[in-house]
CSV table of C-alpha atoms and ligand atoms in Angstrom, one decimal:
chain,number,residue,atom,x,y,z
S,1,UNK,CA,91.9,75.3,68.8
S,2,UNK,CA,95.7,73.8,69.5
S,3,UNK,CA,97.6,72.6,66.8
S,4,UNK,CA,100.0,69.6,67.7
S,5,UNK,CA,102.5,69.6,65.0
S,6,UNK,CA,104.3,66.5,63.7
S,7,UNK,CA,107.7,67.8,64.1
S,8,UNK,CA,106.6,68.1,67.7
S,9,UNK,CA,105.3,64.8,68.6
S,10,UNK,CA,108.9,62.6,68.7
S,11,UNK,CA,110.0,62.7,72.5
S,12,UNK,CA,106.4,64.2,73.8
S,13,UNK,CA,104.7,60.6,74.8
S,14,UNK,CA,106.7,57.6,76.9
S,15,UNK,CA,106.3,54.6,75.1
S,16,UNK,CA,104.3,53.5,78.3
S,17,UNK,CA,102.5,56.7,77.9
S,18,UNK,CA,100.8,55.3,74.8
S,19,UNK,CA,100.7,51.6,76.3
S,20,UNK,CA,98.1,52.9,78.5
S,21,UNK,CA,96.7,55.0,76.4
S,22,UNK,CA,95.8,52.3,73.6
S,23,UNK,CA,95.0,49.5,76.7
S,24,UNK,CA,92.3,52.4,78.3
S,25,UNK,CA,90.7,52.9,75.0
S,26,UNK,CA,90.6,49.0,74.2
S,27,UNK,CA,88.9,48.0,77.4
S,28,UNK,CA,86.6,51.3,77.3
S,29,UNK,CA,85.3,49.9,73.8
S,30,UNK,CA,84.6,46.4,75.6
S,31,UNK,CA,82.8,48.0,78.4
S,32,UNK,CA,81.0,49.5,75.4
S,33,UNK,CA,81.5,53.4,76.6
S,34,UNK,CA,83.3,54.0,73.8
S,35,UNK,CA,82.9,53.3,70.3
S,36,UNK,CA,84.1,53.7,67.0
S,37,UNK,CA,82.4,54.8,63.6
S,38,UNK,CA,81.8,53.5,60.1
S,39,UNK,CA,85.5,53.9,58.4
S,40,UNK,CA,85.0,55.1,55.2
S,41,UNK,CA,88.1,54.9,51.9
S,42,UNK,CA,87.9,55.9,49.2
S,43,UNK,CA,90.1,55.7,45.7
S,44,UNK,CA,90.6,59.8,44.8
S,45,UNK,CA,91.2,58.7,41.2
S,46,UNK,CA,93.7,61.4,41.4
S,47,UNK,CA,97.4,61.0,42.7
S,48,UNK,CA,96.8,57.2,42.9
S,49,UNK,CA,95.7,58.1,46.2
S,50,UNK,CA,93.3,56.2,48.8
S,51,UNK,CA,91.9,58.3,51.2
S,52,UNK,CA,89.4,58.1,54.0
S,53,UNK,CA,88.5,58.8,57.6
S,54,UNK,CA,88.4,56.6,60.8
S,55,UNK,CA,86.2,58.1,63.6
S,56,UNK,CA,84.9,57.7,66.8
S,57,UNK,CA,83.6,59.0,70.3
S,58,UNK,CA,85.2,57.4,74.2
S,59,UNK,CA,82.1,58.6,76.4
S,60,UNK,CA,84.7,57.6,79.2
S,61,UNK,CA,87.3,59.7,78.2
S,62,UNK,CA,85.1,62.4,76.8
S,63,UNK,CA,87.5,62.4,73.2
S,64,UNK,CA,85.6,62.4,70.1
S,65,UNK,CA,87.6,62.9,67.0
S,66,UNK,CA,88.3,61.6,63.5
S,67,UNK,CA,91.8,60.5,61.8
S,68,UNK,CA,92.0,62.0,58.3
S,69,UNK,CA,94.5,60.8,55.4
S,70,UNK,CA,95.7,57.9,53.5
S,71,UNK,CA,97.8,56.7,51.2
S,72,UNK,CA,100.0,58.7,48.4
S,73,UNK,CA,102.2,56.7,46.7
S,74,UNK,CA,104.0,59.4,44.7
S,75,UNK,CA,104.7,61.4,48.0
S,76,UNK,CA,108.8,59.7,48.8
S,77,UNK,CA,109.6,60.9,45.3
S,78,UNK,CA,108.6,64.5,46.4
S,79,UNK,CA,110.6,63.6,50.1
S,80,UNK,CA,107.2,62.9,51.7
S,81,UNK,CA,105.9,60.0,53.5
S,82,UNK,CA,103.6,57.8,51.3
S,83,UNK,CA,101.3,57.5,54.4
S,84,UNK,CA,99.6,60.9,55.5
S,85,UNK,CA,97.4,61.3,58.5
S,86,UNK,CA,96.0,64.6,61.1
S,87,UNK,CA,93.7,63.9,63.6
S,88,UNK,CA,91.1,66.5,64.6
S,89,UNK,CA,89.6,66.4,68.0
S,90,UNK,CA,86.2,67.9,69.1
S,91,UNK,CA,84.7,69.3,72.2
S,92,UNK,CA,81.7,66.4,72.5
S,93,UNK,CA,79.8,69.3,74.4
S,94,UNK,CA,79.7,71.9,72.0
S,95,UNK,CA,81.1,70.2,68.7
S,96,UNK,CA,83.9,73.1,68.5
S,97,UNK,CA,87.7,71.3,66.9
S,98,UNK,CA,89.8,71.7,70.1
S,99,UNK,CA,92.8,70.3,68.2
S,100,UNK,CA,94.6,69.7,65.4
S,101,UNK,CA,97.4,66.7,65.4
S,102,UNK,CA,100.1,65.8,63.1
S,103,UNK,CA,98.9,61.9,63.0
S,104,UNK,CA,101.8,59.9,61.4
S,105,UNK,CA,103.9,59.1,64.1
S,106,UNK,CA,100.9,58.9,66.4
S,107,UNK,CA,100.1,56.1,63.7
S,108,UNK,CA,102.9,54.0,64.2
S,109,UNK,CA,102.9,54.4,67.7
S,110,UNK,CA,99.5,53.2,68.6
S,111,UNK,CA,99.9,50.3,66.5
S,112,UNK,CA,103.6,48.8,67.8
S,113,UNK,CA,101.2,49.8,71.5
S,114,UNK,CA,98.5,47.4,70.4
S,115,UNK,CA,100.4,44.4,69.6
S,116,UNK,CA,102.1,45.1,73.2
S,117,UNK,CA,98.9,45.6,74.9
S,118,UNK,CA,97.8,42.3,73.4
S,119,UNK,CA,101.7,40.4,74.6
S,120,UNK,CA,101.1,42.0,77.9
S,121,UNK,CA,97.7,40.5,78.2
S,122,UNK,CA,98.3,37.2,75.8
S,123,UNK,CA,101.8,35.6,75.5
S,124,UNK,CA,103.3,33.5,78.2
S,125,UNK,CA,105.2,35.0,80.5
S,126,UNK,CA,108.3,33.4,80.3
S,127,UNK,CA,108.4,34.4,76.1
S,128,UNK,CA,112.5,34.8,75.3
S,129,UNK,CA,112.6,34.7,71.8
S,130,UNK,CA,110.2,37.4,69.6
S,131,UNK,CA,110.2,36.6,66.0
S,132,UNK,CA,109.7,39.4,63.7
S,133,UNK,CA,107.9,38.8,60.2
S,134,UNK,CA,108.2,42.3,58.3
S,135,UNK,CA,110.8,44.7,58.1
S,136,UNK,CA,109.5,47.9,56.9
S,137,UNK,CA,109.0,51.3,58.6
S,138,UNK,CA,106.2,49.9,61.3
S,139,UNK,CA,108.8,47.2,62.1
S,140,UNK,CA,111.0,49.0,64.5
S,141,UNK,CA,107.8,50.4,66.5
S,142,UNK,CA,106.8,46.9,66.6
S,143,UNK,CA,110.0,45.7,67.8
S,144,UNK,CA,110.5,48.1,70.6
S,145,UNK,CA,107.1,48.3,72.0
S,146,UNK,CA,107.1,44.1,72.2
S,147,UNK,CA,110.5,44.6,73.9
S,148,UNK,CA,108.6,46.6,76.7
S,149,UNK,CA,106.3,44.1,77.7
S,150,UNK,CA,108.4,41.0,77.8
S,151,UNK,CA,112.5,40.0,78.4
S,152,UNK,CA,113.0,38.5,75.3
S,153,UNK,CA,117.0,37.3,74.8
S,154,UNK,CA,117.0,37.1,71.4
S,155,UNK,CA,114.7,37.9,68.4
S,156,UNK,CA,114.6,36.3,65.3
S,157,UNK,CA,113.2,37.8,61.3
S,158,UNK,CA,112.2,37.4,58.3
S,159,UNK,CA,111.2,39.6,55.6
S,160,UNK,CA,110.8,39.0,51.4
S,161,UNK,CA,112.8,41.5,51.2
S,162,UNK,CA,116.3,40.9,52.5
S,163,UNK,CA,117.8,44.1,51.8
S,164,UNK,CA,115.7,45.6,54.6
S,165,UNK,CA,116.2,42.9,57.2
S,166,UNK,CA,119.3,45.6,58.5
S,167,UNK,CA,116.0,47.5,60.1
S,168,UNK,CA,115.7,44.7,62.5
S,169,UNK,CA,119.1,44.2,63.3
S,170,UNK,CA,119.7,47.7,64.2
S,171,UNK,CA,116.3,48.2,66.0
S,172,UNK,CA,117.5,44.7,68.2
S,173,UNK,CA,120.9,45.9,68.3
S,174,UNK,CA,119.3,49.5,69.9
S,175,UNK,CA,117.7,47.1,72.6
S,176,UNK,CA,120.6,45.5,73.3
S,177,UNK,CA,119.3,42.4,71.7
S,178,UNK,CA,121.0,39.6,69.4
S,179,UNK,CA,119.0,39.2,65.8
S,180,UNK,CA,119.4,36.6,63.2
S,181,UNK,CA,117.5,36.5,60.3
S,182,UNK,CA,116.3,32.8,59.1
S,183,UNK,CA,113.4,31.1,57.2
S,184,UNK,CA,110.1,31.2,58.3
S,185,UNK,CA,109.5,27.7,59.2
S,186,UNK,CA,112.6,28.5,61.4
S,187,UNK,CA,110.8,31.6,63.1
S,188,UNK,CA,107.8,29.3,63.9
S,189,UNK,CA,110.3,26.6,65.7
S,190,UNK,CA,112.3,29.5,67.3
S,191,UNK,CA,109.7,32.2,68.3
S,192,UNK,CA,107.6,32.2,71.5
S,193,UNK,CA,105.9,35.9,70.0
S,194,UNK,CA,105.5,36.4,66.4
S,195,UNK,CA,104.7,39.6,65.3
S,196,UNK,CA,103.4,40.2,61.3
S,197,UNK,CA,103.4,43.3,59.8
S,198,UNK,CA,103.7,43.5,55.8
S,199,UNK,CA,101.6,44.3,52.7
S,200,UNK,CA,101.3,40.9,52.1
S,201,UNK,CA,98.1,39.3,49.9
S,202,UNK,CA,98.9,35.3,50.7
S,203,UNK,CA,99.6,33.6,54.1
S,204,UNK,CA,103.6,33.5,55.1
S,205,UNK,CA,103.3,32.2,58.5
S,206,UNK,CA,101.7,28.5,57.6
S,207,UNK,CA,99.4,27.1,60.4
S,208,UNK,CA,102.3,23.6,61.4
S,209,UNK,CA,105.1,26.4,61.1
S,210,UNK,CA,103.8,27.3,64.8
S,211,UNK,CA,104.4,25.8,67.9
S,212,UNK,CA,102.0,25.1,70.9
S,213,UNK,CA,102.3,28.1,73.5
S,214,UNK,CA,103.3,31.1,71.0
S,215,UNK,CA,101.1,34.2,70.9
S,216,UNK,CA,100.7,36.2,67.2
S,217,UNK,CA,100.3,40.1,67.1
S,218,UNK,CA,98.6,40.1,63.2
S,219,UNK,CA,99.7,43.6,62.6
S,220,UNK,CA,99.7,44.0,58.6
S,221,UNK,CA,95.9,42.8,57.3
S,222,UNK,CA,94.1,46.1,57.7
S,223,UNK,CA,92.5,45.5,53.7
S,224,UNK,CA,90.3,43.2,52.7
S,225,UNK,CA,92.2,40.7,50.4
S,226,UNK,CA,95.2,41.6,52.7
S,227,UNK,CA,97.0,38.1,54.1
S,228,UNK,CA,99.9,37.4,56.4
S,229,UNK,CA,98.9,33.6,58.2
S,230,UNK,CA,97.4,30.2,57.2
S,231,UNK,CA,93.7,30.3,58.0
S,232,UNK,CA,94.1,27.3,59.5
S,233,UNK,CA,96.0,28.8,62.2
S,234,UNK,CA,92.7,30.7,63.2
S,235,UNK,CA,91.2,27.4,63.9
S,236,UNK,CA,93.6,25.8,65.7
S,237,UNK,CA,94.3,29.4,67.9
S,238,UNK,CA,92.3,31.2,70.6
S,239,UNK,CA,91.0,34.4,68.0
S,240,UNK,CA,91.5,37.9,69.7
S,241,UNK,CA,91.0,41.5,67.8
S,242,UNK,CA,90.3,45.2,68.5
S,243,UNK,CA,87.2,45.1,66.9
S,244,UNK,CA,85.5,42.0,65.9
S,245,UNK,CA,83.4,43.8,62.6
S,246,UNK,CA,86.5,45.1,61.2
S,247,UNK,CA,88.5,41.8,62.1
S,248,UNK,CA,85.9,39.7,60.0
S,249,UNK,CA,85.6,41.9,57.0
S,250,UNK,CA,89.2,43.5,56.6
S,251,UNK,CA,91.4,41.9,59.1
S,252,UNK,CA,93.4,38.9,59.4
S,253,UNK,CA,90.2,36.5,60.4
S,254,UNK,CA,88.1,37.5,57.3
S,255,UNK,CA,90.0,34.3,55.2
S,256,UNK,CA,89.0,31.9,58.2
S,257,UNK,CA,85.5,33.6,58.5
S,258,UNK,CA,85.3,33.1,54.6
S,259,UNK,CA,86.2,29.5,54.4
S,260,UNK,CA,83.7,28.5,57.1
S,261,UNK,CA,86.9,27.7,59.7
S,262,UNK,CA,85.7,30.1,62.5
S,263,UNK,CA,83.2,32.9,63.0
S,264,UNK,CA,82.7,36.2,64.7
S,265,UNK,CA,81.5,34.6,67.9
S,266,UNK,CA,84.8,33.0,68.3
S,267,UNK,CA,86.8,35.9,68.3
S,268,UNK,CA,87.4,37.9,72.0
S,269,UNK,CA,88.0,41.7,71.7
S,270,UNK,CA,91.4,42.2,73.5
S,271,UNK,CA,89.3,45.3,75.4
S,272,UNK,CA,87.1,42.3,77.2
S,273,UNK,CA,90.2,40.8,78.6
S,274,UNK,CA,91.9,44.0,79.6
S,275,UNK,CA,88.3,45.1,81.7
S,276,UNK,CA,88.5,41.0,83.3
S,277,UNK,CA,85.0,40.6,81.1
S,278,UNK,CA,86.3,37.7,79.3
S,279,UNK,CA,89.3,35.2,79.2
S,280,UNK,CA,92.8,35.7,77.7
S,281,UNK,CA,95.3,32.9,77.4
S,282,UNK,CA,94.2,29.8,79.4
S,283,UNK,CA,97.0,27.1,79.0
S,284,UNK,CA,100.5,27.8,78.4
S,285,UNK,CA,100.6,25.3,75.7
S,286,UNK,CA,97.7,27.7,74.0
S,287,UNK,CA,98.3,29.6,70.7
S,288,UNK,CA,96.8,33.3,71.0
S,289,UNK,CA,96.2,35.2,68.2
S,290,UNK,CA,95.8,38.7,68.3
S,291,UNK,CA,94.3,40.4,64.7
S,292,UNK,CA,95.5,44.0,64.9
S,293,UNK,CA,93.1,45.9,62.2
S,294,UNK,CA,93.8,49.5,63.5
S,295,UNK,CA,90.7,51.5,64.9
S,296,UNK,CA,90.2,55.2,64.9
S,297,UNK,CA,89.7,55.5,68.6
S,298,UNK,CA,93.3,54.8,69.2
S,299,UNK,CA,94.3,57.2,67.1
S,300,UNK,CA,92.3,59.6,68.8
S,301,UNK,CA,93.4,57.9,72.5
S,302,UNK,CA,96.8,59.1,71.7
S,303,UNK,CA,96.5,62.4,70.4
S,304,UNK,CA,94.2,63.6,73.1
S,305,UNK,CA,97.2,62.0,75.3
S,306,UNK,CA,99.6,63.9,72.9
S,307,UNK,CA,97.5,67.4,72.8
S,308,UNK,CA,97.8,66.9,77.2
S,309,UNK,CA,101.9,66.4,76.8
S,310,UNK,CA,102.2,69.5,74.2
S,311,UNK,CA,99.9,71.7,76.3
S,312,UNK,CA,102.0,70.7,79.7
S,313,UNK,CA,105.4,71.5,77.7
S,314,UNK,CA,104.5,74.5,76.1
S,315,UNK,CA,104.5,72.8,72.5
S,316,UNK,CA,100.9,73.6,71.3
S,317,UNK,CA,99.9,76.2,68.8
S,318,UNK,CA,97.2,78.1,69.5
S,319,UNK,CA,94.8,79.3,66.5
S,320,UNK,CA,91.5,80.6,65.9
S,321,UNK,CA,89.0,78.8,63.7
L,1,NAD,P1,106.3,49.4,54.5
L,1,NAD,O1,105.9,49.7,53.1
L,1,NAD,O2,107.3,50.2,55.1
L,1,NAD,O3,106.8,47.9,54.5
L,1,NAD,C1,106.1,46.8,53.9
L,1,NAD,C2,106.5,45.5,54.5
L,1,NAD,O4,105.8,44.5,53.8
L,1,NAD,C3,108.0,45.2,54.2
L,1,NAD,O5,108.5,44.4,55.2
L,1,NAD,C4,107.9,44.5,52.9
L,1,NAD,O6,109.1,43.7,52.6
L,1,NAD,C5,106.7,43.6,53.1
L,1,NAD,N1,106.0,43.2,51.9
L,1,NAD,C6,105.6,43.9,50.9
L,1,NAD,N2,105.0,43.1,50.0
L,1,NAD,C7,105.0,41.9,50.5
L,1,NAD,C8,104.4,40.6,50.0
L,1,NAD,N3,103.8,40.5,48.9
L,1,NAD,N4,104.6,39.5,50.8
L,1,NAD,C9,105.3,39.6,52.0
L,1,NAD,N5,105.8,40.8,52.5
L,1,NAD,C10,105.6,41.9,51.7
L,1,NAD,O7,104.9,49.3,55.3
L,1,NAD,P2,104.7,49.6,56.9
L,1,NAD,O8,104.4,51.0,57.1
L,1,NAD,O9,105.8,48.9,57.7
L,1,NAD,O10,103.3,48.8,57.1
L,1,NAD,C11,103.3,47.4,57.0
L,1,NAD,C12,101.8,46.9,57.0
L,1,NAD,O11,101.2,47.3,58.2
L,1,NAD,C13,101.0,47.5,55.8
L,1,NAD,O12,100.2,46.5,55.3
L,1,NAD,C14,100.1,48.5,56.5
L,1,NAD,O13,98.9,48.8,55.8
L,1,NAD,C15,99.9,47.9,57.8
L,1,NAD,N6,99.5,48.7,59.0
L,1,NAD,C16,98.6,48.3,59.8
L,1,NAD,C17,98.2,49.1,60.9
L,1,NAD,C18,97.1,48.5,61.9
L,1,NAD,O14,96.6,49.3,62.7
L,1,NAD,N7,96.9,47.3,61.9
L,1,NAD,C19,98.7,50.4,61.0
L,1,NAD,C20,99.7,50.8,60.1
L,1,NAD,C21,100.1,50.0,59.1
């Protein structure tokens, strides 16, 4: 098998590399040739840790994998990242492990690539301002993938913590771009694109905060309990996700599925718009709402895409298992 470390994965993939990696695997999923598996997390009871896998098999693609890791929150006091995650890739013929990845990178990566995939697909062309909710580590991968897909002039953020607002600014600055930070009823009037992406439990971005024609990437709800906008938005938006089971149960729609406001049929995968089997945005003065859970066959989209880049630069371990 190849191993893929993760000191090797900054600088193998193009940004646009993973765009169509992530936008493949989504539509794939709607055309239902590929598919993901039950998730399962568990609390270790040890290290504070929650731990789990996400799985999955694209018959299209021919990668069947799982992402193994989770969350260690004593790991930045030993100079680790609290977040932990390989991927291990199969051979779906024989069942052999082909590969090995170093996954937390790859993480952040396919997740700023599919709250592009769903601006490419959702918000209105003419978007100039992108307003940023969140200002933690996924924040600049957010930033700079959305910057990609549309010419925003100016971008906009908020975040309950100020001290890490500097994140944004420097991330914008990088792009060229001019940031302010303001208040979030002031995002909603501002942004044409908001993107979310905290640990957030209650609703920050309230349902009048928002104005007609602005598309939402939901980024941060991937918990149940987990809560970044008013469920009332859900009703009054056009309900896109990944995956509709995990949307409902850990995503950002489970509060508006709870309260009665929407259900699952009114939620579009983003894969059914991206294979032309179902609508996207169909007035400019709509509000789309993407709810960004995470599923394991991105992670396995990009590191088959990253295992192909390591192999073709000469970056790939080989080892016997
Ligand atoms: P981080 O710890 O680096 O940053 C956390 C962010 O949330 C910061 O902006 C912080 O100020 C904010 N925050 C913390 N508590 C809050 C609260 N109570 N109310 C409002 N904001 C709060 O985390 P990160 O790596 O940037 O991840 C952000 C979120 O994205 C996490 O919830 C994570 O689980 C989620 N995530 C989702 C996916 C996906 O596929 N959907 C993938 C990776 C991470």
């Amino acid at each position: 098998m190849l191993v893929v470390p993760e000191k090797a994965i900054a600088g193998l993939l193009t940004e646009a590399a993973v765009f169509a990696a992530i936008e493949n695997v989504f539509a794939a999923m709607a055309r239902g040739e590929a598919r993901n598996f039950a998730v399962i997390r568990e609390g270790l009871d040890h290290a504070d840790a929650i731990y789990g896998f996400k799985s999955g098999f694209d018959r299209a693609g021919l990668v069947l994998g799982l992402k193994s890791g989770g969350y260690w929150p004593g790991n930045m006091a030993k100079g680790l990242t609290n977040h932990q995650s390989t991927v291990f890739l199969f051979d779906p013929d024989t069942g052999r492990a082909t590969a090995a990845v170093g996954g937390n990178l790859l993480t952040a990566l396919r997740t700023a690539a599919a709250s592009a995939v769903s601006i490419q697909h959702l918000a209105r062309p003419d978007a100039r301002v992108l307003g940023m909710v969140g200002a933690g580590h996924q924040s600049a991968f957010q930033l700079r993938a959305a910057a990609r897909v549309r010419t925003f002039d100016r971008i906009v953020g908020w975040n309950l913590h100020p001290e890490m607002l500097p994140r944004l600014a420097e991330t914008a600055a990088g792009l060229g771009l001019p940031f302010e930070a303001v208040t979030l009823p002031e995002l909603g009037a501002q942004a044409d694109v908001i993107i979310t992406i905290t640990s957030s439990f209650a609703p920050l971005v309230m349902a009048d905060f928002v104005r007609p024609g602005t598309h939402l990437a939901c980024m941060g709800t991937d918990t149940k309990g987990k809560q970044e906008v008013d469920a009332a938005l859900l009703k009054r938006a056009r309900v896109f996700t990944d995956e509709v089971g995990q949307s409902v149960t850990i995503g950002e729609a489970q509060h508006a599925v709870a309260q009665g406001l929407i259900d699952a049929a009114d939620i579009t995968p983003i894969g059914a718009v991206i294979a032309g089997l179902a609508k996207g945005r169909l007035a400019p003065e709509d509000i789309t709402l993407f709810d960004g859970t995470g599923v394991g066959l991105q992670d396995l989209a990009v590191a088959a895409a990253a295992v192909e880049a390591a192999k073709a630069r000469g970056l790939a371990q080989e080892v016997e298992i």
